[in-house]
Amino acid sequence: MLPAPLPDLDGLDPETLKALLIAKHNESLEQHKQLSSNSQEIEHLKLVIEKYRRMIFGRKSEKLTRELEQLELRLEELETAQAAGQAVQEDSEAPPSTNSGSQSRTSRPRRKPLPEDLPREVITHMPEHDCCPGCGGQLRQFGEDVSEQLERIPATYKVVRHVRPKFACAGCDRVVEAPAPARPIAYGLAGPDLLAHVLVSKFADHLPLYRQSEIYAREGIDLDRSTLAGWVGAASELVAPLVDEIRKHVLAGSKIHGDDTPVPVLAPGNGKTKTGRLWTYVRDDRPAAQSTPAAVWFAYSVDRRGEHPRQHLKDYTGALQADAYSGLHHLYSDGRIYEVGCWAHARRKFHDIHVTHRSATTTEALSRIGALYAIEEQVRGKPPDLRCSVRQAQAKPILDDFRSWMEKMLRSLSAKSDTAGAIRYALSHWRALTRYVDDGLLEIDNSSAERALRAVSIGRKNYLFFGADSGGVRAASFYTLIGTAKLNGLDPSFYLRNVLARIAEHPINRITELLPWNFAAKRQSAPAQAA
């Protein structure tokens, strides 16, 4: 809202003028107080948000995630209101000049410099006069003021026309023509860049196809939802060999992280939704200083029955770090796969009680678990032997004492209390929870799998449901490629457009060349070769 214009000051008597000045002064003080209050609340919200981010342990903390999102929105509104208030204050208090507003600008967050690789358009603003407006003397340049402004160029499109001239042999009339270049989708309209953009927008930025269609229409390109859906379906078939190679790589490890999350799926016929399942399996040994590429494989199933992980892991041998879902227990019966527990999961049970009914028992339990995590901070990124020796020396005594303490507390608590339930959970899964101490390759918790599922949780709020079970299968494929690209430090857009440009003609027996970690390795070696 614009401030009210000042009345004619020349026509006011001294008392009225004095009252007006006092009112304006009080109004200015109130604006300063409001801006100061907003600044304090902004700083407080930033601290709370940072605290919440550190507290999030995975998908089970959905209430905490919702609170975090609400705080983010509140912070956004406060910062917007603060900027608007500062703009009004600067306009009303300072005349336009080269130095106006400098004091208020110093209180704003320091901006990061704009990237040097962005193209620069230079606009030079010359004075209105070619001589001194005061005395008419000749002007000489002694410097310049430079300021930069970030601008956006709307998305541009181009049509790539492939022309293949035909030649006829003068001797035998044979027609000679260059072979048609390969396309990601046979006879398809989409080039690899456009197709990668559609896929990343849907599966990384969680933008449903109908919204993408509306955005393209605003930019003058008519691509209806069914066309985009056809591209996604064809692309999923194209990348299927890559997804299978990632699956093989993940299951070839000696330790994997596993988890699952529900996804709503439109049930055919009645217009209602049913609950499908996305399973994730992560191979990531980087915390143990291993050079094996990290990867994540997603799989879709129509429900959560234990037969699905049994099918997924039928060829796997080694450690499975997961929560205590009963559907996984049959995997451990023959010893081929052994269970590794998740301390984040055990901690969450105490934490949830602590939030609502804080007690000395929950405080002590959380403190002891926190001591275990402090040890992990010391050994993250260290070799397995060192991790194991430090855990044996420091974590094992804490765990032994923790177990004795829980057994003692259990005898003094009501068997029906929630705290007793949290203790019984930890004690009943003690062997799985303490296995990490004896093996430096293992982790203290299952955070790797829970992080992989966050993309699904965010996307679920945008697309609401899969249109069919086949949509769940396709989503699992692209979550696999995008998630693995991110684990290997690749921009998913860069990775997918390069893969889509090559995969149609790439020999199937060399498909591993297109895996994300091989792309990352080539990208790292390119600057060294250029140097």
Short mmCIF file of C-alpha atoms in Angstrom, two decimals:
data_model
loop_
_atom_site.label_atom_id
_atom_site.label_comp_id
_atom_site.label_asym_id
_atom_site.label_seq_id
_atom_site.Cartn_x
_atom_site.Cartn_y
_atom_site.Cartn_z
CA MET A 1 0.00 0.00 0.00
CA LEU A 2 1.35 3.43 -0.93
CA PRO A 3 1.72 5.97 1.93
CA ALA A 4 -0.84 8.82 2.07
CA PRO A 5 0.39 12.02 0.39
CA LEU A 6 1.44 14.91 2.61
CA PRO A 7 -0.97 17.85 2.92
CA ASP A 8 0.03 21.35 1.85
CA LEU A 9 2.54 22.23 4.59
CA ASP A 10 2.51 25.96 3.75
CA GLY A 11 -1.16 26.21 4.73
CA LEU A 12 -0.82 24.56 8.15
CA ASP A 13 -0.62 26.45 11.42
CA PRO A 14 2.32 25.65 13.76
CA GLU A 15 0.30 23.44 16.12
CA THR A 16 -1.12 21.32 13.28
CA LEU A 17 2.32 21.06 11.68
CA LYS A 18 3.80 19.99 15.03
CA ALA A 19 1.09 17.33 15.46
CA LEU A 20 1.71 16.06 11.92
CA LEU A 21 5.45 15.75 12.58
CA ILE A 22 4.83 13.86 15.83
CA ALA A 23 2.40 11.50 14.07
CA LYS A 24 4.87 10.86 11.26
CA HIS A 25 7.64 10.28 13.78
CA ASN A 26 5.49 7.78 15.72
CA GLU A 27 4.54 6.05 12.48
CA SER A 28 8.21 5.75 11.55
CA LEU A 29 9.02 4.32 14.99
CA GLU A 30 6.27 1.73 14.58
CA GLN A 31 7.67 0.73 11.18
CA HIS A 32 11.13 0.33 12.71
CA LYS A 33 9.70 -1.75 15.56
CA GLN A 34 7.80 -3.99 13.12
CA LEU A 35 10.86 -4.49 10.93
CA SER A 36 12.97 -5.22 14.02
CA SER A 37 10.38 -7.70 15.29
CA ASN A 38 10.23 -9.37 11.88
CA SER A 39 14.04 -9.59 11.78
CA GLN A 40 14.14 -11.25 15.18
CA GLU A 41 11.44 -13.74 14.23
CA ILE A 42 13.19 -14.48 10.93
CA GLU A 43 16.43 -15.29 12.76
CA HIS A 44 14.53 -17.44 15.26
CA LEU A 45 12.73 -19.32 12.49
CA LYS A 46 16.01 -19.94 10.67
CA LEU A 47 17.46 -21.50 13.83
CA VAL A 48 14.36 -23.65 14.41
CA ILE A 49 14.29 -24.79 10.77
CA GLU A 50 17.96 -25.73 10.91
CA LYS A 51 17.32 -27.64 14.13
CA TYR A 52 14.39 -29.50 12.58
CA ARG A 53 16.45 -30.40 9.54
CA ARG A 54 19.08 -31.97 11.76
CA MET A 55 16.38 -33.85 13.68
CA ILE A 56 14.73 -35.43 10.66
CA PHE A 57 15.66 -39.11 10.56
CA GLY A 58 13.49 -40.29 7.67
CA ARG A 59 10.01 -40.91 6.44
CA LYS A 60 8.53 -41.79 9.85
CA SER A 61 9.03 -38.19 11.03
CA GLU A 62 6.16 -36.95 8.83
CA LYS A 63 4.74 -34.70 11.57
CA LEU A 64 8.12 -33.02 11.95
CA THR A 65 8.36 -32.63 8.17
CA ARG A 66 4.95 -30.94 8.04
CA GLU A 67 5.97 -28.56 10.82
CA LEU A 68 9.17 -27.77 8.93
CA GLU A 69 7.20 -26.98 5.76
CA GLN A 70 4.89 -24.68 7.72
CA LEU A 71 7.89 -22.86 9.22
CA GLU A 72 9.44 -22.51 5.75
CA LEU A 73 6.22 -20.89 4.50
CA ARG A 74 6.08 -18.59 7.53
CA LEU A 75 9.73 -17.61 7.00
CA GLU A 76 9.03 -16.92 3.33
CA GLU A 77 6.11 -14.64 4.19
CA LEU A 78 8.08 -12.79 6.90
CA GLU A 79 11.05 -12.18 4.59
CA THR A 80 8.69 -10.96 1.87
CA ALA A 81 6.93 -8.62 4.31
CA GLN A 82 10.28 -7.36 5.62
CA ALA A 83 11.48 -6.56 2.11
CA ALA A 84 8.23 -4.75 1.32
CA GLY A 85 8.46 -2.76 4.56
CA GLN A 86 12.05 -1.77 3.90
CA ALA A 87 11.14 -0.65 0.39
CA VAL A 88 8.33 1.59 1.70
CA GLN A 89 10.58 2.98 4.43
CA GLU A 90 13.41 3.76 2.00
CA ASP A 91 11.01 5.48 -0.41
CA SER A 92 9.53 7.64 2.35
CA GLU A 93 12.76 8.51 4.20
CA ALA A 94 15.47 8.92 1.58
CA PRO A 95 15.44 10.97 -1.64
CA PRO A 96 16.68 9.11 -4.71
CA SER A 97 20.47 9.45 -4.95
CA THR A 98 23.54 7.31 -5.47
CA ASN A 99 23.88 6.77 -1.71
CA SER A 100 20.25 6.43 -0.63
CA GLY A 101 19.22 3.32 1.22
CA SER A 102 22.79 2.21 1.87
CA GLN A 103 22.24 1.88 5.61
CA SER A 104 19.19 -0.36 5.26
CA ARG A 105 20.90 -2.46 2.62
CA THR A 106 23.68 -3.33 5.03
CA SER A 107 21.18 -5.19 7.24
CA ARG A 108 20.11 -7.45 4.41
CA PRO A 109 21.72 -10.85 3.81
CA ARG A 110 24.90 -10.67 1.77
CA ARG A 111 24.23 -11.80 -1.79
CA LYS A 112 26.40 -14.44 -3.38
CA PRO A 113 28.25 -13.28 -6.50
CA LEU A 114 26.64 -14.19 -9.80
CA PRO A 115 28.39 -17.07 -11.62
CA GLU A 116 31.24 -15.91 -13.83
CA ASP A 117 30.27 -18.29 -16.64
CA LEU A 118 26.91 -16.60 -17.24
CA PRO A 119 26.85 -14.45 -20.38
CA ARG A 120 27.01 -10.69 -19.70
CA GLU A 121 25.09 -8.03 -21.57
CA VAL A 122 26.69 -4.62 -20.96
CA ILE A 123 24.48 -1.53 -21.06
CA THR A 124 26.34 1.76 -20.66
CA HIS A 125 24.33 4.69 -19.28
CA MET A 126 25.86 8.02 -20.30
CA PRO A 127 24.97 11.30 -18.51
CA GLU A 128 22.32 13.47 -20.11
CA HIS A 129 24.82 16.30 -20.59
CA ASP A 130 28.11 16.22 -22.47
CA CYS A 131 29.45 19.08 -20.33
CA CYS A 132 29.21 20.05 -16.67
CA PRO A 133 25.59 21.05 -15.91
CA GLY A 134 26.93 23.47 -13.25
CA CYS A 135 29.63 25.45 -14.99
CA GLY A 136 29.68 24.15 -18.55
CA GLY A 137 33.22 22.77 -18.22
CA GLN A 138 34.52 19.78 -20.18
CA LEU A 139 33.87 16.35 -18.64
CA ARG A 140 36.57 13.70 -18.31
CA GLN A 141 35.93 10.11 -17.17
CA PHE A 142 37.84 9.04 -14.06
CA GLY A 143 36.02 5.78 -13.21
CA GLU A 144 32.70 4.05 -13.36
CA ASP A 145 30.05 2.47 -11.13
CA VAL A 146 29.13 -1.08 -12.09
CA SER A 147 26.11 -3.00 -10.81
CA GLU A 148 24.74 -6.31 -11.98
CA GLN A 149 21.17 -7.52 -12.34
CA LEU A 150 20.16 -11.12 -12.92
CA GLU A 151 17.68 -11.62 -15.75
CA ARG A 152 15.92 -14.69 -17.10
CA ILE A 153 15.62 -15.51 -20.79
CA PRO A 154 12.44 -17.51 -21.42
CA ALA A 155 12.91 -21.10 -22.59
CA THR A 156 13.68 -21.29 -26.28
CA TYR A 157 12.89 -24.11 -28.64
CA LYS A 158 14.24 -25.03 -32.02
CA VAL A 159 13.34 -27.52 -34.71
CA VAL A 160 16.26 -29.69 -35.80
CA ARG A 161 15.66 -30.55 -39.45
CA HIS A 162 17.62 -33.57 -40.63
CA VAL A 163 18.18 -33.36 -44.38
CA ARG A 164 19.61 -36.38 -46.25
CA PRO A 165 20.36 -35.59 -49.89
CA LYS A 166 19.81 -38.46 -52.33
CA PHE A 167 22.32 -39.27 -55.05
CA ALA A 168 21.93 -41.56 -58.03
CA CYS A 169 24.78 -43.43 -59.65
CA ALA A 170 25.21 -42.42 -63.29
CA GLY A 171 26.37 -45.93 -64.13
CA CYS A 172 23.85 -48.24 -62.42
CA ASP A 173 21.16 -45.87 -61.10
CA ARG A 174 21.82 -47.00 -57.52
CA VAL A 175 20.53 -44.51 -54.95
CA VAL A 176 23.05 -43.42 -52.32
CA GLU A 177 21.85 -41.69 -49.16
CA ALA A 178 23.19 -41.22 -45.60
CA PRO A 179 21.48 -43.41 -42.99
CA ALA A 180 18.80 -41.73 -40.90
CA PRO A 181 20.15 -40.54 -37.55
CA ALA A 182 18.90 -42.40 -34.51
CA ARG A 183 16.24 -40.85 -32.31
CA PRO A 184 15.57 -41.61 -28.65
CA ILE A 185 12.05 -42.67 -29.66
CA ALA A 186 11.60 -44.12 -33.14
CA TYR A 187 9.72 -41.62 -35.33
CA GLY A 188 9.27 -39.50 -32.20
CA LEU A 189 9.14 -35.73 -32.13
CA ALA A 190 11.19 -35.24 -28.96
CA GLY A 191 14.93 -34.69 -29.08
CA PRO A 192 17.08 -35.98 -26.21
CA ASP A 193 17.22 -32.61 -24.44
CA LEU A 194 13.46 -32.12 -24.49
CA LEU A 195 12.78 -35.71 -23.47
CA ALA A 196 15.25 -35.46 -20.57
CA HIS A 197 13.57 -32.25 -19.44
CA VAL A 198 10.16 -33.94 -19.38
CA LEU A 199 11.51 -36.88 -17.37
CA VAL A 200 13.44 -34.79 -14.86
CA SER A 201 10.49 -32.44 -14.42
CA LYS A 202 8.22 -35.40 -13.65
CA PHE A 203 10.45 -37.64 -11.54
CA ALA A 204 12.98 -35.21 -9.97
CA ASP A 205 10.97 -31.98 -9.77
CA HIS A 206 7.66 -33.84 -9.25
CA LEU A 207 5.73 -31.92 -11.90
CA PRO A 208 2.82 -33.99 -13.30
CA LEU A 209 2.50 -34.21 -17.07
CA TYR A 210 -0.71 -32.20 -17.26
CA ARG A 211 1.04 -29.27 -15.54
CA GLN A 212 3.99 -29.59 -17.89
CA SER A 213 1.57 -29.48 -20.81
CA GLU A 214 0.13 -26.21 -19.49
CA ILE A 215 3.62 -24.71 -19.11
CA TYR A 216 4.57 -25.66 -22.68
CA ALA A 217 1.31 -24.12 -23.91
CA ARG A 218 2.18 -20.81 -22.23
CA GLU A 219 5.48 -20.90 -24.10
CA GLY A 220 3.71 -21.45 -27.42
CA ILE A 221 4.33 -25.20 -27.80
CA ASP A 222 1.31 -27.51 -28.09
CA LEU A 223 2.24 -30.77 -26.35
CA ASP A 224 -0.79 -32.43 -24.82
CA ARG A 225 -0.59 -34.74 -21.84
CA SER A 226 -1.12 -37.91 -23.87
CA THR A 227 1.86 -37.05 -26.09
CA LEU A 228 4.08 -36.52 -23.06
CA ALA A 229 2.79 -39.75 -21.53
CA GLY A 230 3.72 -41.62 -24.69
CA TRP A 231 7.25 -40.24 -24.49
CA VAL A 232 7.62 -41.29 -20.85
CA GLY A 233 6.40 -44.81 -21.63
CA ALA A 234 8.73 -45.21 -24.60
CA ALA A 235 11.69 -43.80 -22.65
CA SER A 236 11.10 -46.26 -19.80
CA GLU A 237 11.45 -49.16 -22.23
CA LEU A 238 14.57 -47.57 -23.69
CA VAL A 239 16.38 -47.31 -20.34
CA ALA A 240 15.26 -50.69 -18.98
CA PRO A 241 18.68 -52.34 -19.66
CA LEU A 242 20.40 -49.59 -17.67
CA VAL A 243 18.04 -50.03 -14.74
CA ASP A 244 18.74 -53.76 -14.77
CA GLU A 245 22.50 -53.13 -14.70
CA ILE A 246 22.09 -50.87 -11.68
CA ARG A 247 20.02 -53.58 -9.99
CA LYS A 248 22.80 -56.11 -10.58
CA HIS A 249 25.40 -53.69 -9.24
CA VAL A 250 23.43 -52.98 -6.07
CA LEU A 251 22.82 -56.65 -5.33
CA ALA A 252 26.46 -57.55 -5.99
CA GLY A 253 27.51 -55.77 -2.79
CA SER A 254 28.07 -57.42 0.56
CA LYS A 255 25.94 -54.83 2.38
CA ILE A 256 22.82 -53.01 1.24
CA HIS A 257 20.25 -50.73 2.83
CA GLY A 258 16.58 -51.52 2.28
CA ASP A 259 13.33 -49.69 2.97
CA ASP A 260 9.87 -49.18 1.49
CA THR A 261 7.13 -46.57 1.36
CA PRO A 262 3.44 -46.62 0.41
CA VAL A 263 2.28 -44.99 -2.83
CA PRO A 264 -1.38 -44.42 -3.80
CA VAL A 265 -2.35 -46.06 -7.09
CA LEU A 266 -5.60 -45.55 -9.00
CA ALA A 267 -7.59 -48.78 -8.89
CA PRO A 268 -9.12 -49.68 -12.27
CA GLY A 269 -12.86 -49.50 -12.60
CA ASN A 270 -14.01 -47.73 -9.44
CA GLY A 271 -12.03 -44.48 -9.53
CA LYS A 272 -10.66 -45.05 -6.02
CA THR A 273 -7.07 -45.53 -5.00
CA LYS A 274 -5.32 -48.55 -3.59
CA THR A 275 -1.96 -48.66 -1.84
CA GLY A 276 1.05 -49.89 -3.78
CA ARG A 277 4.61 -50.01 -2.56
CA LEU A 278 7.97 -48.66 -3.68
CA TRP A 279 10.98 -50.57 -2.34
CA THR A 280 14.47 -49.12 -2.35
CA TYR A 281 17.82 -50.88 -2.05
CA VAL A 282 20.96 -48.78 -1.68
CA ARG A 283 24.60 -49.73 -2.07
CA ASP A 284 26.82 -47.02 -0.66
CA ASP A 285 30.14 -47.86 0.99
CA ARG A 286 31.62 -44.37 0.77
CA PRO A 287 31.29 -43.77 4.55
CA ALA A 288 33.75 -46.67 4.94
CA ALA A 289 36.23 -45.09 2.49
CA GLN A 290 35.39 -47.55 -0.29
CA SER A 291 35.66 -46.54 -3.95
CA THR A 292 32.84 -48.79 -5.18
CA PRO A 293 30.25 -46.61 -6.97
CA ALA A 294 27.14 -45.80 -4.98
CA ALA A 295 23.78 -46.77 -6.49
CA VAL A 296 20.12 -47.08 -5.61
CA TRP A 297 17.59 -49.47 -7.12
CA PHE A 298 13.84 -48.97 -6.81
CA ALA A 299 11.22 -51.65 -7.32
CA TYR A 300 7.43 -51.40 -7.36
CA SER A 301 4.94 -53.90 -5.98
CA VAL A 302 1.16 -53.91 -5.69
CA ASP A 303 1.26 -54.48 -1.91
CA ARG A 304 3.67 -54.98 1.00
CA ARG A 305 3.67 -58.76 1.24
CA GLY A 306 7.00 -60.31 2.20
CA GLU A 307 7.15 -62.25 -1.07
CA HIS A 308 8.25 -59.08 -2.86
CA PRO A 309 11.54 -58.49 -0.99
CA ARG A 310 12.08 -62.26 -1.17
CA GLN A 311 11.86 -62.02 -4.97
CA HIS A 312 13.98 -58.84 -5.11
CA LEU A 313 16.78 -60.39 -3.01
CA LYS A 314 16.65 -63.98 -4.25
CA ASP A 315 20.21 -63.73 -5.61
CA TYR A 316 21.63 -61.54 -2.85
CA THR A 317 24.03 -62.66 -0.13
CA GLY A 318 25.23 -60.40 2.66
CA ALA A 319 24.00 -57.82 5.18
CA LEU A 320 20.61 -56.16 4.88
CA GLN A 321 20.28 -53.01 6.94
CA ALA A 322 16.59 -52.26 7.39
CA ASP A 323 13.89 -51.64 9.96
CA ALA A 324 12.28 -54.50 11.83
CA TYR A 325 9.44 -55.10 9.35
CA SER A 326 8.13 -58.60 9.99
CA GLY A 327 7.87 -59.29 6.26
CA LEU A 328 11.66 -59.36 6.07
CA HIS A 329 12.21 -61.95 8.80
CA HIS A 330 11.94 -64.93 6.46
CA LEU A 331 14.98 -63.58 4.57
CA TYR A 332 17.23 -64.30 7.55
CA SER A 333 16.21 -67.91 8.14
CA ASP A 334 18.95 -69.65 6.11
CA GLY A 335 21.82 -67.31 7.00
CA ARG A 336 22.39 -66.21 3.41
CA ILE A 337 21.19 -62.74 4.39
CA TYR A 338 21.75 -61.43 7.89
CA GLU A 339 19.93 -58.59 9.59
CA VAL A 340 21.53 -55.29 10.58
CA GLY A 341 19.38 -52.99 12.70
CA CYS A 342 18.82 -49.25 12.55
CA TRP A 343 19.58 -47.12 15.59
CA ALA A 344 17.69 -44.17 14.05
CA HIS A 345 14.59 -46.37 14.12
CA ALA A 346 15.19 -47.36 17.75
CA ARG A 347 15.94 -43.77 18.72
CA ARG A 348 12.73 -42.56 17.08
CA LYS A 349 10.65 -44.67 19.48
CA PHE A 350 12.21 -42.94 22.49
CA HIS A 351 12.08 -39.54 20.80
CA ASP A 352 8.36 -39.73 20.01
CA ILE A 353 7.63 -40.45 23.68
CA HIS A 354 10.07 -37.76 24.80
CA VAL A 355 8.26 -35.08 22.77
CA THR A 356 4.91 -35.72 24.46
CA HIS A 357 5.87 -37.19 27.86
CA ARG A 358 9.42 -36.17 28.69
CA SER A 359 10.94 -38.20 31.49
CA ALA A 360 14.34 -38.94 33.00
CA THR A 361 14.26 -42.34 31.32
CA THR A 362 13.71 -41.03 27.78
CA THR A 363 16.25 -38.25 28.36
CA GLU A 364 18.86 -40.78 29.45
CA ALA A 365 18.11 -43.13 26.55
CA LEU A 366 18.43 -40.34 23.98
CA SER A 367 21.66 -39.15 25.59
CA ARG A 368 23.21 -42.63 25.38
CA ILE A 369 22.17 -43.05 21.75
CA GLY A 370 23.56 -39.59 21.02
CA ALA A 371 26.93 -40.74 22.39
CA LEU A 372 26.92 -43.60 19.86
CA TYR A 373 26.30 -41.16 17.01
CA ALA A 374 29.10 -38.89 18.26
CA ILE A 375 31.51 -41.81 17.79
CA GLU A 376 30.22 -42.29 14.24
CA GLU A 377 31.09 -38.67 13.45
CA GLN A 378 34.71 -39.51 14.25
CA VAL A 379 34.93 -42.52 11.92
CA ARG A 380 32.82 -41.41 8.96
CA GLY A 381 34.89 -41.72 5.81
CA LYS A 382 37.57 -43.84 7.52
CA PRO A 383 38.68 -47.35 6.44
CA PRO A 384 36.70 -50.33 7.80
CA ASP A 385 39.51 -51.60 10.07
CA LEU A 386 39.83 -48.24 11.80
CA ARG A 387 36.05 -47.88 12.12
CA CYS A 388 35.81 -51.32 13.68
CA SER A 389 38.63 -50.73 16.17
CA VAL A 390 37.22 -47.37 17.31
CA ARG A 391 33.76 -48.85 17.71
CA GLN A 392 35.11 -51.77 19.69
CA ALA A 393 37.04 -49.46 21.99
CA GLN A 394 34.42 -46.71 22.43
CA ALA A 395 30.96 -47.83 21.32
CA LYS A 396 30.93 -51.38 22.70
CA PRO A 397 31.31 -50.32 26.38
CA ILE A 398 28.52 -47.77 25.92
CA LEU A 399 26.28 -50.42 24.35
CA ASP A 400 26.98 -52.98 27.08
CA ASP A 401 26.18 -50.44 29.77
CA PHE A 402 23.11 -49.25 27.83
CA ARG A 403 21.74 -52.77 27.69
CA SER A 404 22.22 -53.34 31.43
CA TRP A 405 20.56 -50.00 32.15
CA MET A 406 17.54 -50.81 29.92
CA GLU A 407 17.09 -54.22 31.52
CA LYS A 408 17.13 -52.56 34.95
CA MET A 409 14.67 -49.84 33.88
CA LEU A 410 12.34 -52.40 32.33
CA ARG A 411 11.87 -54.05 35.73
CA SER A 412 10.75 -50.75 37.26
CA LEU A 413 8.37 -49.64 34.50
CA SER A 414 4.80 -50.63 33.87
CA ALA A 415 4.73 -53.34 31.21
CA LYS A 416 2.02 -51.39 29.36
CA SER A 417 3.90 -48.08 29.23
CA ASP A 418 5.17 -46.70 25.93
CA THR A 419 8.66 -46.31 27.35
CA ALA A 420 8.74 -49.99 28.26
CA GLY A 421 7.67 -50.75 24.69
CA ALA A 422 10.55 -48.71 23.29
CA ILE A 423 12.99 -50.54 25.59
CA ARG A 424 11.59 -53.94 24.64
CA TYR A 425 12.00 -53.06 20.95
CA ALA A 426 15.69 -52.25 21.45
CA LEU A 427 16.37 -55.33 23.57
CA SER A 428 14.50 -57.73 21.28
CA HIS A 429 16.55 -56.52 18.28
CA TRP A 430 19.81 -56.15 20.18
CA ARG A 431 21.89 -58.48 18.03
CA ALA A 432 20.87 -56.68 14.84
CA LEU A 433 21.37 -53.25 16.43
CA THR A 434 24.91 -54.03 17.62
CA ARG A 435 26.24 -55.86 14.54
CA TYR A 436 27.71 -52.65 13.16
CA VAL A 437 30.28 -52.64 15.99
CA ASP A 438 31.88 -55.84 14.67
CA ASP A 439 32.07 -54.83 10.99
CA GLY A 440 33.57 -51.57 9.79
CA LEU A 441 31.62 -51.74 6.52
CA LEU A 442 28.27 -51.54 8.30
CA GLU A 443 26.52 -48.35 9.35
CA ILE A 444 24.85 -47.39 12.61
CA ASP A 445 21.51 -46.77 10.90
CA ASN A 446 19.53 -47.06 7.71
CA SER A 447 19.65 -43.39 6.75
CA SER A 448 20.94 -44.16 3.24
CA ALA A 449 17.70 -45.90 2.31
CA GLU A 450 15.53 -43.34 4.07
CA ARG A 451 17.24 -40.51 2.19
CA ALA A 452 16.57 -42.30 -1.09
CA LEU A 453 12.86 -42.43 -0.30
CA ARG A 454 12.55 -38.72 0.41
CA ALA A 455 12.16 -38.01 -3.30
CA VAL A 456 9.14 -40.34 -3.34
CA SER A 457 7.61 -38.63 -0.31
CA ILE A 458 7.99 -35.18 -1.87
CA GLY A 459 6.64 -36.34 -5.22
CA ARG A 460 3.66 -38.06 -3.61
CA LYS A 461 2.33 -34.66 -2.50
CA ASN A 462 2.41 -33.40 -6.10
CA TYR A 463 1.20 -36.23 -8.28
CA LEU A 464 -1.24 -37.56 -5.61
CA PHE A 465 -1.33 -41.08 -7.10
CA PHE A 466 -0.01 -43.30 -9.90
CA GLY A 467 -2.51 -43.87 -12.67
CA ALA A 468 -1.90 -47.63 -12.70
CA ASP A 469 0.52 -50.30 -11.49
CA SER A 470 2.48 -49.82 -14.71
CA GLY A 471 3.00 -46.19 -13.68
CA GLY A 472 4.60 -47.41 -10.46
CA VAL A 473 6.98 -49.62 -12.42
CA ARG A 474 8.00 -46.73 -14.68
CA ALA A 475 8.45 -44.41 -11.70
CA ALA A 476 10.74 -46.99 -10.06
CA SER A 477 12.89 -47.05 -13.21
CA PHE A 478 13.42 -43.31 -13.35
CA TYR A 479 13.82 -42.96 -9.58
CA THR A 480 16.61 -45.52 -9.98
CA LEU A 481 18.42 -43.57 -12.71
CA ILE A 482 17.93 -40.14 -11.16
CA GLY A 483 18.80 -41.30 -7.64
CA THR A 484 21.95 -43.08 -8.80
CA ALA A 485 23.02 -40.07 -10.88
CA LYS A 486 22.71 -37.85 -7.80
CA LEU A 487 24.68 -40.31 -5.64
CA ASN A 488 27.50 -40.03 -8.18
CA GLY A 489 27.48 -36.24 -8.24
CA LEU A 490 25.74 -35.88 -11.60
CA ASP A 491 23.02 -33.45 -12.57
CA PRO A 492 20.14 -35.77 -13.61
CA SER A 493 19.34 -33.53 -16.60
CA PHE A 494 22.91 -33.77 -17.89
CA TYR A 495 22.98 -37.52 -17.37
CA LEU A 496 19.63 -38.33 -18.98
CA ARG A 497 20.07 -36.16 -22.05
CA ASN A 498 23.46 -37.74 -22.73
CA VAL A 499 22.09 -41.25 -22.25
CA LEU A 500 19.01 -40.59 -24.38
CA ALA A 501 21.18 -39.17 -27.18
CA ARG A 502 23.26 -42.38 -27.34
CA ILE A 503 21.34 -45.35 -26.01
CA ALA A 504 19.26 -46.10 -29.13
CA GLU A 505 22.41 -47.02 -31.12
CA HIS A 506 24.59 -48.13 -28.21
CA PRO A 507 25.68 -51.81 -28.32
CA ILE A 508 23.83 -53.74 -25.63
CA ASN A 509 27.01 -55.62 -24.67
CA ARG A 510 28.57 -52.25 -23.74
CA ILE A 511 25.58 -50.88 -21.85
CA THR A 512 27.68 -50.46 -18.69
CA GLU A 513 29.47 -47.54 -20.38
CA LEU A 514 26.26 -45.55 -19.90
CA LEU A 515 26.00 -46.15 -16.14
CA PRO A 516 26.09 -42.93 -14.06
CA TRP A 517 29.44 -43.59 -12.35
CA ASN A 518 31.14 -44.17 -15.70
CA PHE A 519 29.77 -40.84 -16.92
CA ALA A 520 31.05 -39.20 -13.75
CA ALA A 521 34.51 -40.73 -14.20
CA LYS A 522 34.74 -39.50 -17.80
CA ARG A 523 33.62 -36.04 -16.76
CA GLN A 524 36.32 -35.86 -14.08
CA SER A 525 39.04 -37.08 -16.42
CA ALA A 526 38.12 -34.67 -19.24
CA PRO A 527 39.50 -31.51 -17.54
CA ALA A 528 42.71 -33.34 -16.61
CA GLN A 529 43.22 -34.44 -20.23
CA ALA A 530 42.50 -30.92 -21.45
CA ALA A 531 45.10 -29.53 -19.05
#
